[in-house]
Amino acid sequence: MIQVPIAQPIAASPSPLAIGELMQRQRRFFESGQTRAYEFRLAQLQALKQAVKAHQSEVLAALKADLNKPELEAYLTEIGVIKEIDYAIKHLKAWMRPRSAAMPLEQQPAKGRIMPEPLGVVLIIGPWNYPFQLMLSPLVGAIAAGNCALLKPSEIAPQTSRVVARLIAHTFDPDYITTVEGGVEVSQAVLAERFDHIFFTGGTAIGKIVMAAAAQHLTSVTLELGGKSPCIVDREIQVEYTARRIVWGKLINAGQTCIAPDYLLVDREIKPALLAAMQAAVREFYGDDPSQSPDYARIVSDKHWQRLSQYLQDGQVLIGGETDATSRYIAPTILDQVSLDAPVMQEEIFGPILPVIAYDRLEEAIRLVRSKSKPLALYIFSRNKEVQTQILQQTSSGGVCINDTIMHIAPSALPFGGVGESGIGSYHGKASFDTFSHYKSVMVKNFWFDLKWRYAPYVGKLELFKRLVG
Ligand code: NAD
């Protein structure tokens, strides 16, 4: 069994020079070949799992400080990364196995193989909304695929960034995996380096900056971005369940979730009943005054609080609307009578505000979804299979969840990622391994004989070629 090295603490916010030095050391570590062995990868995954368990209370406290994240939500959505580690541990051997590929008759005797190999030194940049899980979950794929990794957590969740850096430093040799902390300047200094892959989670605008930086070195990217994820509600539903599932998906982490339902498109006939049930669900979850609930998170920064407060003017407040600048509180809010041109319908909301738009015919809802960039998630609430199929076939989105929200992100067997402006590439489970691997095609020939049909002189061989090509 390979020993997991105990690493030295690293310096926060290193200079560009220090980043260059870190990179060189990681490259040397990768070149040593250590990361390729199954036993090594397994040991590192097991070490990561132990580290998450050991640092659990620190992580929860940091998430509380950064986002007032309720403990249950933190377990479910952040510490829950342990399930992803377990899945990788369970399947690692099978993922690493080369696959054979059938070779055509004219190539015989020959064997074909497709071998996964690690990419090298990879960069993982994370956002602030699920600041722990969104650093570690891609890291699971990077380790499983046999890479070295440099992590750059978000400076907007500084306490969690610290804990991630500490956990990583206590668990891994920094020449293998390390963290650099800091804001935009550090991110830009890191992006100036040549990596073998960049895995970025964040907003679409910064995604473009990351991709431009990667292009300088022709580095491949995975971009896990955001967007406006629609929630289409047909009339054939169980109203209370639908209401609870939408309210929950919209309000965990106070709406600061990349796949939160961004806006609601609801059949006009069911709208009054659904809104009444949603109001009841908000009260059931958070009481008459959600600002007093221990289960309701806060907005991450003053800047985001101000941005969100502006949206409250974009429609008629049906539920909620209360705010408090000091505690960065925004009440669970439903907005009616919203203009499609209003900022709340043009920008990703990323907060606890849900605009509602009624439709008379499903085609109207589909047309509206199609008029916007392809979203990261799309939600369909309907018992009617034809309605489900029509929406599935006529819209494009990173993923879809039918009759629930958010939950499709959880199973490791479902790749998670965006399409178009909501992202490039996907991860979770085997998809994470694939994201951080290069699949190398290998053909093996032997020396049994050497037919001369392809060699010059070509005279008399053309007819044979024509028959081969068909
Ligand atoms: P962001 O894009 O502002 O920041 C993400 C990271 O990029 C941070 O680490 C930050 O330091 C760095 N960064 C910021 N400006 C930069 C610049 N100019 N150059 C280089 N690096 C820079 O995103 P955010 O505000 O932290 O997160 C919110 C966004 O992330 C939302 O749009 C949300 O939908 C998206 N998101 C997507 C997913 C997903 O899985 N697809 C998950 C969570 C969040």
Coordinates of C-alpha atoms and ligand atoms in Angstrom, one line a residue:
M1 CA 0.0 0.0 0.0
I2 CA 1.4 3.4 -0.9
Q3 CA 1.8 5.9 1.9
V4 CA -0.1 9.1 1.6
P5 CA 2.4 11.9 2.2
I6 CA 1.8 14.5 4.8
A7 CA 2.3 17.9 3.2
Q8 CA 3.6 21.2 4.4
P9 CA 1.2 24.1 4.6
I10 CA 1.3 26.4 1.6
A11 CA 1.4 30.2 1.4
A12 CA -1.8 31.9 0.6
S13 CA -2.0 34.3 -2.4
P14 CA 1.3 33.4 -3.9
S15 CA 3.1 35.6 -6.4
P16 CA 3.1 34.7 -10.1
L17 CA 6.7 33.6 -9.6
A18 CA 5.6 31.2 -6.8
I19 CA 2.8 29.9 -9.0
G20 CA 5.3 29.2 -11.8
E21 CA 7.5 27.3 -9.3
L22 CA 4.5 25.3 -8.0
M23 CA 3.7 24.4 -11.6
Q24 CA 7.2 23.2 -12.4
R25 CA 7.2 21.0 -9.2
Q26 CA 3.8 19.5 -10.1
R27 CA 5.0 18.8 -13.6
R28 CA 8.1 17.0 -12.3
F29 CA 5.8 15.0 -9.9
F30 CA 3.6 14.0 -12.9
E31 CA 6.6 13.1 -15.0
S32 CA 7.8 10.8 -12.2
G33 CA 4.9 8.5 -13.2
Q34 CA 3.7 8.0 -9.6
T35 CA 0.2 9.2 -10.3
R36 CA -0.5 6.5 -12.9
A37 CA -0.6 3.4 -10.7
Y38 CA -4.0 2.2 -9.6
E39 CA -2.8 1.7 -6.0
F40 CA -1.6 5.3 -5.9
R41 CA -4.9 6.8 -7.2
L42 CA -6.9 4.6 -4.8
A43 CA -4.9 5.6 -1.8
Q44 CA -5.3 9.3 -2.7
L45 CA -9.1 8.9 -3.0
Q46 CA -9.2 7.1 0.3
A47 CA -7.1 9.9 1.8
L48 CA -9.4 12.5 0.4
K49 CA -12.4 10.8 1.9
Q50 CA -10.8 10.6 5.3
A51 CA -9.8 14.2 5.1
V52 CA -13.4 15.3 4.3
K53 CA -14.6 13.4 7.4
A54 CA -11.8 14.7 9.6
H55 CA -12.4 18.4 8.5
Q56 CA -16.2 18.1 8.5
S57 CA -16.9 20.4 11.5
E58 CA -14.5 23.0 10.1
V59 CA -16.2 22.9 6.7
L60 CA -19.7 23.3 8.3
A61 CA -18.5 26.3 10.3
A62 CA -16.9 27.9 7.3
L63 CA -20.0 27.5 5.2
K64 CA -22.1 28.9 8.1
A65 CA -19.7 32.0 8.2
D66 CA -19.7 32.5 4.4
L67 CA -23.3 31.8 3.5
N68 CA -25.2 31.1 6.7
K69 CA -25.6 27.7 5.1
P70 CA -27.9 25.5 7.2
E71 CA -26.1 22.3 8.5
L72 CA -28.5 19.9 6.7
E73 CA -28.1 21.7 3.4
A74 CA -24.3 21.6 3.9
Y75 CA -24.3 17.9 4.6
L76 CA -26.5 17.2 1.6
T77 CA -24.8 19.3 -1.0
E78 CA -21.2 19.8 0.2
I79 CA -20.1 17.0 2.6
G80 CA -22.1 14.8 0.3
V81 CA -19.1 14.8 -2.1
I82 CA -18.1 11.7 -0.1
K83 CA -20.6 9.8 -2.2
E84 CA -18.8 10.9 -5.3
I85 CA -15.5 9.7 -3.8
D86 CA -17.0 6.3 -2.9
Y87 CA -18.3 5.9 -6.4
A88 CA -14.9 6.6 -7.9
I89 CA -13.2 4.2 -5.4
K90 CA -15.7 1.5 -6.4
H91 CA -15.4 1.9 -10.1
L92 CA -11.8 3.0 -10.5
K93 CA -10.3 -0.3 -11.6
A94 CA -12.9 -0.8 -14.3
W95 CA -12.6 2.8 -15.6
M96 CA -8.8 2.4 -15.9
R97 CA -9.0 -0.8 -17.9
P98 CA -8.2 -0.3 -21.6
R99 CA -11.1 -1.3 -24.0
S100 CA -10.5 -3.4 -27.0
A101 CA -11.8 -2.3 -30.4
A102 CA -12.6 -4.6 -33.3
M103 CA -10.2 -4.1 -36.3
P104 CA -11.5 -4.4 -39.9
L105 CA -10.6 -7.4 -42.1
E106 CA -8.1 -5.6 -44.3
Q107 CA -6.1 -4.7 -41.2
Q108 CA -5.8 -8.2 -40.0
P109 CA -3.9 -9.5 -38.2
A110 CA -4.2 -6.5 -35.8
K111 CA -5.6 -5.6 -32.4
G112 CA -7.1 -2.3 -31.4
R113 CA -7.1 -0.8 -27.9
I114 CA -8.4 2.4 -26.4
M115 CA -6.4 3.4 -23.3
P116 CA -7.3 6.1 -20.9
E117 CA -4.2 8.1 -19.8
P118 CA -4.0 11.1 -17.4
L119 CA -3.8 14.6 -19.0
G120 CA -1.0 15.9 -16.7
V121 CA -1.3 18.9 -14.5
V122 CA -4.8 20.3 -14.3
L123 CA -6.3 23.5 -12.9
I124 CA -9.6 23.6 -11.0
I125 CA -11.2 27.0 -10.4
G126 CA -14.3 27.1 -8.3
P127 CA -17.2 29.5 -7.4
W128 CA -18.5 30.6 -4.0
N129 CA -22.0 29.1 -3.9
Y130 CA -21.1 25.5 -3.1
P131 CA -17.5 26.4 -2.4
F132 CA -16.5 23.1 -0.9
Q133 CA -18.2 20.5 -3.1
L134 CA -17.4 22.4 -6.3
M135 CA -13.7 22.2 -5.6
L136 CA -13.6 18.6 -4.4
S137 CA -16.0 17.0 -6.8
P138 CA -13.9 17.8 -9.9
L139 CA -10.8 16.9 -7.9
V140 CA -12.1 13.3 -7.4
G141 CA -12.1 13.0 -11.2
A142 CA -8.6 14.5 -11.5
I143 CA -7.2 12.1 -8.9
A144 CA -9.1 9.1 -10.4
A145 CA -7.7 9.8 -13.8
G146 CA -4.1 10.1 -12.5
N147 CA -3.4 13.8 -12.7
C148 CA -1.7 16.4 -10.6
A149 CA -4.0 19.3 -9.7
L150 CA -3.8 23.0 -8.7
L151 CA -7.0 24.3 -7.0
K152 CA -8.1 27.9 -6.9
P153 CA -11.2 28.3 -4.7
S154 CA -13.4 31.4 -4.7
E155 CA -12.3 34.4 -2.7
I156 CA -16.0 35.4 -2.2
A157 CA -16.3 32.5 0.3
P158 CA -13.1 33.2 2.1
Q159 CA -13.6 30.9 5.2
T160 CA -14.4 27.9 3.0
S161 CA -11.5 28.7 0.7
R162 CA -9.2 28.6 3.8
V163 CA -10.6 25.2 4.9
V164 CA -10.1 23.8 1.4
A165 CA -6.5 25.0 1.4
R166 CA -5.9 23.5 4.8
L167 CA -7.5 20.2 4.0
I168 CA -5.6 19.8 0.8
A169 CA -2.3 20.8 2.5
H170 CA -2.8 18.3 5.3
T171 CA -3.6 15.5 2.9
F172 CA -1.5 15.7 -0.2
D173 CA 2.1 16.4 -1.2
P174 CA 1.9 20.0 -2.7
D175 CA 3.9 18.8 -5.6
Y176 CA 0.9 16.5 -6.3
I177 CA -2.1 18.6 -5.3
T178 CA -2.1 22.1 -3.9
T179 CA -4.3 25.1 -3.5
V180 CA -3.6 28.8 -4.4
E181 CA -6.0 31.2 -2.7
G182 CA -6.9 34.7 -3.9
G183 CA -9.1 36.8 -6.1
V184 CA -9.1 37.8 -9.8
E185 CA -5.3 38.7 -9.9
V186 CA -4.3 35.2 -8.6
S187 CA -6.8 33.6 -10.9
Q188 CA -5.3 35.5 -13.9
A189 CA -1.8 34.7 -12.8
V190 CA -2.7 31.0 -12.6
L191 CA -4.4 31.1 -16.0
A192 CA -1.3 32.5 -17.6
E193 CA 0.4 29.2 -16.9
R194 CA 0.2 26.2 -19.3
F195 CA -2.0 23.5 -17.9
D196 CA -3.0 20.2 -19.5
H197 CA -6.7 20.9 -18.7
I198 CA -8.7 23.6 -17.0
F199 CA -11.9 22.8 -15.2
F200 CA -13.8 26.0 -14.4
T201 CA -17.1 26.4 -12.5
G202 CA -18.5 29.9 -12.5
G203 CA -20.4 32.5 -14.5
T204 CA -20.6 32.6 -18.3
A205 CA -18.7 35.9 -18.6
I206 CA -15.7 34.6 -16.7
G207 CA -16.0 31.3 -18.6
K208 CA -15.2 33.2 -21.7
I209 CA -12.1 34.8 -20.1
V210 CA -10.9 31.3 -18.9
M211 CA -11.4 29.9 -22.4
A212 CA -9.5 32.7 -24.0
A213 CA -6.6 32.2 -21.6
A214 CA -6.7 28.4 -22.3
A215 CA -6.6 29.1 -26.0
Q216 CA -3.2 30.7 -25.6
H217 CA -1.8 27.2 -24.8
L218 CA -4.4 25.2 -26.7
T219 CA -5.4 23.8 -23.4
S220 CA -8.7 21.9 -23.3
V221 CA -11.4 23.2 -21.0
T222 CA -14.4 22.0 -19.1
L223 CA -16.7 25.0 -18.4
E224 CA -19.5 24.5 -15.8
L225 CA -21.4 27.7 -16.2
G226 CA -24.8 29.0 -15.3
G227 CA -27.9 30.5 -17.0
K228 CA -31.6 30.8 -16.6
S229 CA -33.0 27.3 -15.9
P230 CA -36.8 27.3 -16.7
C231 CA -39.4 25.3 -14.8
I232 CA -42.4 24.3 -16.9
V233 CA -45.5 23.3 -15.0
D234 CA -48.3 21.6 -16.9
R235 CA -51.8 21.3 -15.5
E236 CA -51.6 17.5 -14.9
I237 CA -49.6 17.5 -11.6
Q238 CA -49.9 16.7 -8.0
V239 CA -50.1 20.3 -6.8
E240 CA -48.7 20.1 -3.3
Y241 CA -45.7 17.9 -4.2
T242 CA -44.9 20.2 -7.2
A243 CA -45.1 23.3 -5.0
R244 CA -42.9 21.8 -2.3
R245 CA -40.3 20.5 -4.8
I246 CA -40.1 23.9 -6.7
V247 CA -39.9 25.9 -3.5
W248 CA -37.2 23.6 -2.0
G249 CA -35.1 23.8 -5.3
K250 CA -35.5 27.5 -5.5
L251 CA -34.7 28.3 -1.9
I252 CA -31.9 26.0 -0.8
N253 CA -28.8 28.1 -0.3
A254 CA -31.2 31.1 -0.7
G255 CA -31.5 30.5 -4.4
Q256 CA -27.7 30.7 -5.0
T257 CA -27.7 27.4 -6.9
C258 CA -26.6 27.1 -10.5
I259 CA -29.5 24.7 -11.3
A260 CA -32.1 26.5 -9.2
P261 CA -35.4 27.0 -11.1
D262 CA -34.8 30.5 -12.4
Y263 CA -38.3 31.3 -13.7
L264 CA -41.6 29.5 -13.7
L265 CA -43.7 28.9 -16.8
V266 CA -47.1 27.6 -15.6
D267 CA -50.3 26.6 -17.3
R268 CA -52.7 29.4 -16.7
E269 CA -55.4 27.0 -15.5
I270 CA -53.3 25.6 -12.6
K271 CA -51.5 28.8 -11.7
P272 CA -53.7 30.0 -8.8
A273 CA -53.7 26.6 -7.1
L274 CA -49.9 26.2 -7.6
L275 CA -49.1 29.7 -6.2
A276 CA -51.3 29.1 -3.2
A277 CA -49.6 25.8 -2.6
M278 CA -46.2 27.4 -3.0
Q279 CA -47.1 30.1 -0.5
A280 CA -48.1 27.3 1.9
A281 CA -44.8 25.5 1.3
V282 CA -42.7 28.6 2.0
R283 CA -44.6 29.0 5.3
E284 CA -44.3 25.3 6.1
F285 CA -40.5 25.3 5.5
Y286 CA -39.5 28.7 7.0
G287 CA -42.4 29.9 9.2
D288 CA -44.3 33.2 8.9
D289 CA -41.0 35.2 9.0
P290 CA -38.2 33.4 7.1
S291 CA -35.7 35.9 8.4
Q292 CA -36.1 34.1 11.8
S293 CA -35.6 30.6 10.4
P294 CA -32.4 28.8 11.1
D295 CA -32.9 26.9 7.8
Y296 CA -32.7 29.9 5.4
A297 CA -29.3 31.0 4.1
R298 CA -28.2 34.6 3.4
I299 CA -26.9 36.3 0.2
V300 CA -23.1 36.0 -0.1
S301 CA -22.1 39.6 -0.5
D302 CA -23.5 43.2 -0.4
K303 CA -22.9 43.4 -4.2
H304 CA -25.2 40.4 -4.9
W305 CA -27.7 41.6 -2.3
Q306 CA -28.0 44.9 -4.1
R307 CA -28.3 43.2 -7.5
L308 CA -31.1 41.0 -6.2
S309 CA -32.9 43.8 -4.5
Q310 CA -33.2 45.6 -7.8
Y311 CA -35.1 42.7 -9.3
L312 CA -37.9 43.2 -6.8
Q313 CA -39.0 46.2 -8.9
D314 CA -39.4 44.1 -12.0
G315 CA -42.9 42.7 -11.2
Q316 CA -45.7 42.5 -8.7
V317 CA -44.6 40.9 -5.5
L318 CA -47.0 38.0 -4.7
I319 CA -45.1 36.5 -1.9
G320 CA -42.2 37.9 0.2
G321 CA -40.3 40.9 -1.1
E322 CA -38.9 41.9 2.4
T323 CA -35.1 42.6 2.6
D324 CA -32.5 43.5 5.1
A325 CA -29.2 45.0 4.0
T326 CA -27.4 44.4 7.3
S327 CA -27.9 40.7 7.3
R328 CA -28.0 40.4 3.5
Y329 CA -31.5 38.9 3.8
I330 CA -33.9 38.6 0.9
A331 CA -37.2 36.9 1.6
P332 CA -38.5 34.0 -0.5
T333 CA -40.2 36.0 -3.2
I334 CA -42.6 35.2 -6.1
L335 CA -43.0 37.9 -8.7
D336 CA -46.0 38.1 -11.0
Q337 CA -46.7 40.4 -14.0
V338 CA -43.1 40.3 -15.1
S339 CA -42.1 41.8 -18.5
L340 CA -39.9 39.6 -20.6
D341 CA -37.6 42.5 -21.2
A342 CA -37.1 43.2 -17.5
P343 CA -33.6 42.4 -16.1
V344 CA -35.1 39.7 -13.9
M345 CA -36.0 37.8 -17.1
Q346 CA -32.8 38.7 -18.9
E347 CA -30.1 37.8 -16.4
E348 CA -29.4 34.7 -14.3
I349 CA -31.2 35.5 -11.0
F350 CA -29.1 33.4 -8.6
G351 CA -31.2 34.3 -5.5
P352 CA -34.5 33.6 -3.9
I353 CA -36.7 35.4 -6.4
L354 CA -39.0 33.5 -8.7
P355 CA -40.7 35.3 -11.6
V356 CA -43.9 33.5 -12.8
I357 CA -45.2 33.6 -16.3
A358 CA -48.5 32.0 -17.3
Y359 CA -49.0 30.3 -20.6
D360 CA -52.2 29.1 -22.4
R361 CA -50.5 26.7 -24.8
L362 CA -47.4 24.6 -24.2
E363 CA -45.9 25.8 -27.5
E364 CA -45.7 29.4 -26.0
A365 CA -43.7 28.1 -23.1
I366 CA -41.4 26.1 -25.4
R367 CA -41.0 29.1 -27.7
L368 CA -39.9 31.3 -24.8
V369 CA -37.3 28.7 -23.6
R370 CA -36.0 28.4 -27.1
S371 CA -35.6 32.2 -27.4
K372 CA -33.0 32.2 -24.7
S373 CA -29.6 30.6 -24.4
K374 CA -29.5 26.9 -23.7
P375 CA -29.9 26.5 -19.9
L376 CA -28.0 24.3 -17.5
A377 CA -31.2 22.6 -16.2
L378 CA -34.8 22.4 -17.3
Y379 CA -37.6 21.2 -15.1
I380 CA -40.9 19.7 -16.3
F381 CA -43.8 19.0 -14.0
S382 CA -46.4 16.9 -15.7
R383 CA -47.9 13.4 -15.5
N384 CA -48.6 13.6 -19.2
K385 CA -46.0 11.6 -21.1
E386 CA -46.8 13.5 -24.4
V387 CA -46.1 16.8 -22.7
Q388 CA -42.9 15.5 -21.2
T389 CA -41.8 14.2 -24.7
Q390 CA -42.7 17.3 -26.5
I391 CA -40.6 19.5 -24.1
L392 CA -37.7 17.0 -24.1
Q393 CA -37.7 16.9 -27.9
Q394 CA -38.2 20.6 -28.6
T395 CA -35.8 22.1 -26.1
S396 CA -32.1 21.8 -25.4
S397 CA -30.5 22.0 -21.9
G398 CA -27.6 20.7 -20.0
G399 CA -29.9 18.3 -18.1
V400 CA -33.5 17.7 -17.3
C401 CA -35.4 16.7 -14.2
I402 CA -39.0 15.6 -14.6
N403 CA -41.3 16.1 -11.6
D404 CA -38.6 17.3 -9.3
T405 CA -35.9 19.9 -9.0
I406 CA -32.1 19.8 -8.4
M407 CA -32.1 16.0 -7.7
H408 CA -30.7 15.0 -11.1
I409 CA -27.4 16.4 -10.0
A410 CA -27.0 13.8 -7.3
P411 CA -26.6 10.4 -8.9
S412 CA -23.0 9.8 -10.0
A413 CA -24.2 7.7 -12.9
L414 CA -25.7 10.8 -14.6
P415 CA -23.1 13.1 -16.2
F416 CA -23.6 16.7 -15.2
G417 CA -22.8 19.7 -17.4
G418 CA -24.2 22.4 -19.6
V419 CA -24.6 23.0 -23.3
G420 CA -24.1 26.1 -25.4
E421 CA -23.7 29.1 -23.0
S422 CA -24.3 27.0 -19.9
G423 CA -21.1 25.1 -20.4
I424 CA -18.8 22.7 -22.2
G425 CA -18.2 19.2 -21.1
S426 CA -19.6 17.3 -18.1
Y427 CA -18.5 15.4 -15.0
H428 CA -19.6 13.3 -12.0
G429 CA -18.9 9.5 -11.8
K430 CA -17.4 8.1 -15.0
A431 CA -17.8 11.4 -16.8
S432 CA -15.3 13.0 -14.3
F433 CA -12.8 10.3 -15.1
D434 CA -13.3 10.8 -18.8
T435 CA -13.1 14.6 -18.5
F436 CA -9.6 14.3 -16.9
S437 CA -8.4 11.5 -19.2
H438 CA -7.1 11.3 -22.8
Y439 CA -8.4 8.2 -24.6
K440 CA -5.4 7.0 -26.6
S441 CA -6.1 4.8 -29.6
V442 CA -3.5 2.1 -30.1
M443 CA -3.2 -0.3 -33.0
V444 CA -0.9 -3.3 -32.6
K445 CA 0.4 -5.2 -35.6
N446 CA 2.7 -8.2 -35.7
F447 CA 5.4 -9.6 -38.0
W448 CA 3.6 -12.8 -39.2
F449 CA 3.5 -11.6 -42.9
D450 CA 3.5 -8.4 -44.9
L451 CA 1.1 -8.2 -47.8
K452 CA 2.3 -5.8 -50.5
W453 CA -1.0 -4.5 -51.8
R454 CA -0.5 -0.9 -50.4
Y455 CA 3.2 -0.5 -51.5
A456 CA 4.4 1.0 -54.8
P457 CA 4.6 0.1 -57.6
Y458 CA 0.8 0.6 -57.7
V459 CA 0.3 -0.8 -61.2
G460 CA -2.4 -3.5 -61.3
K461 CA -3.5 -2.8 -57.7
L462 CA -6.2 -0.1 -58.3
E463 CA -9.0 -2.6 -58.8
L464 CA -8.3 -4.2 -55.5
F465 CA -8.4 -0.8 -53.8
K466 CA -11.7 0.0 -55.4
R467 CA -13.2 -3.3 -54.1
L468 CA -11.8 -2.6 -50.6
V469 CA -13.3 0.9 -50.5
G470 CA -16.6 -0.5 -51.7
Ligands
NAD1 P1 -17.4 33.8 -11.1 O1 -17.4 33.4 -12.5 O2 -17.5 35.2 -10.8 O3 -16.1 33.2 -10.3 C1 -15.6 31.9 -10.4 C2 -14.2 31.9 -10.2 O4 -13.5 32.7 -11.2 C3 -13.7 32.4 -8.9 O5 -12.7 31.5 -8.3 C4 -13.1 33.8 -9.2 O6 -12.0 34.1 -8.4 C5 -12.6 33.6 -10.6 N1 -12.6 34.8 -11.4 C6 -13.5 35.9 -11.3 N2 -13.2 36.8 -12.1 C7 -12.2 36.4 -12.9 C8 -11.4 37.0 -13.9 N3 -11.7 38.2 -14.4 N4 -10.4 36.3 -14.5 C9 -10.1 35.0 -14.0 N5 -10.8 34.5 -13.0 C10 -11.8 35.1 -12.4 O7 -18.6 32.9 -10.5 P2 -19.2 33.0 -9.1 O8 -19.9 34.3 -8.9 O9 -18.2 32.5 -8.1 O10 -20.4 31.8 -9.2 C11 -21.6 32.1 -9.7 C12 -21.8 31.6 -11.1 O11 -21.3 30.3 -11.2 C13 -23.2 31.5 -11.6 O12 -23.3 32.0 -12.9 C14 -23.6 30.1 -11.5 O13 -24.6 29.7 -12.3 C15 -22.3 29.4 -11.8 N6 -22.2 28.1 -11.3 C16 -22.2 27.0 -12.1 C17 -22.2 25.8 -11.6 C18 -22.2 24.6 -12.5 O14 -22.0 23.5 -12.0 N7 -22.4 24.7 -13.8 C19 -22.1 25.6 -10.2 C20 -22.0 26.7 -9.4 C21 -22.1 27.9 -9.9

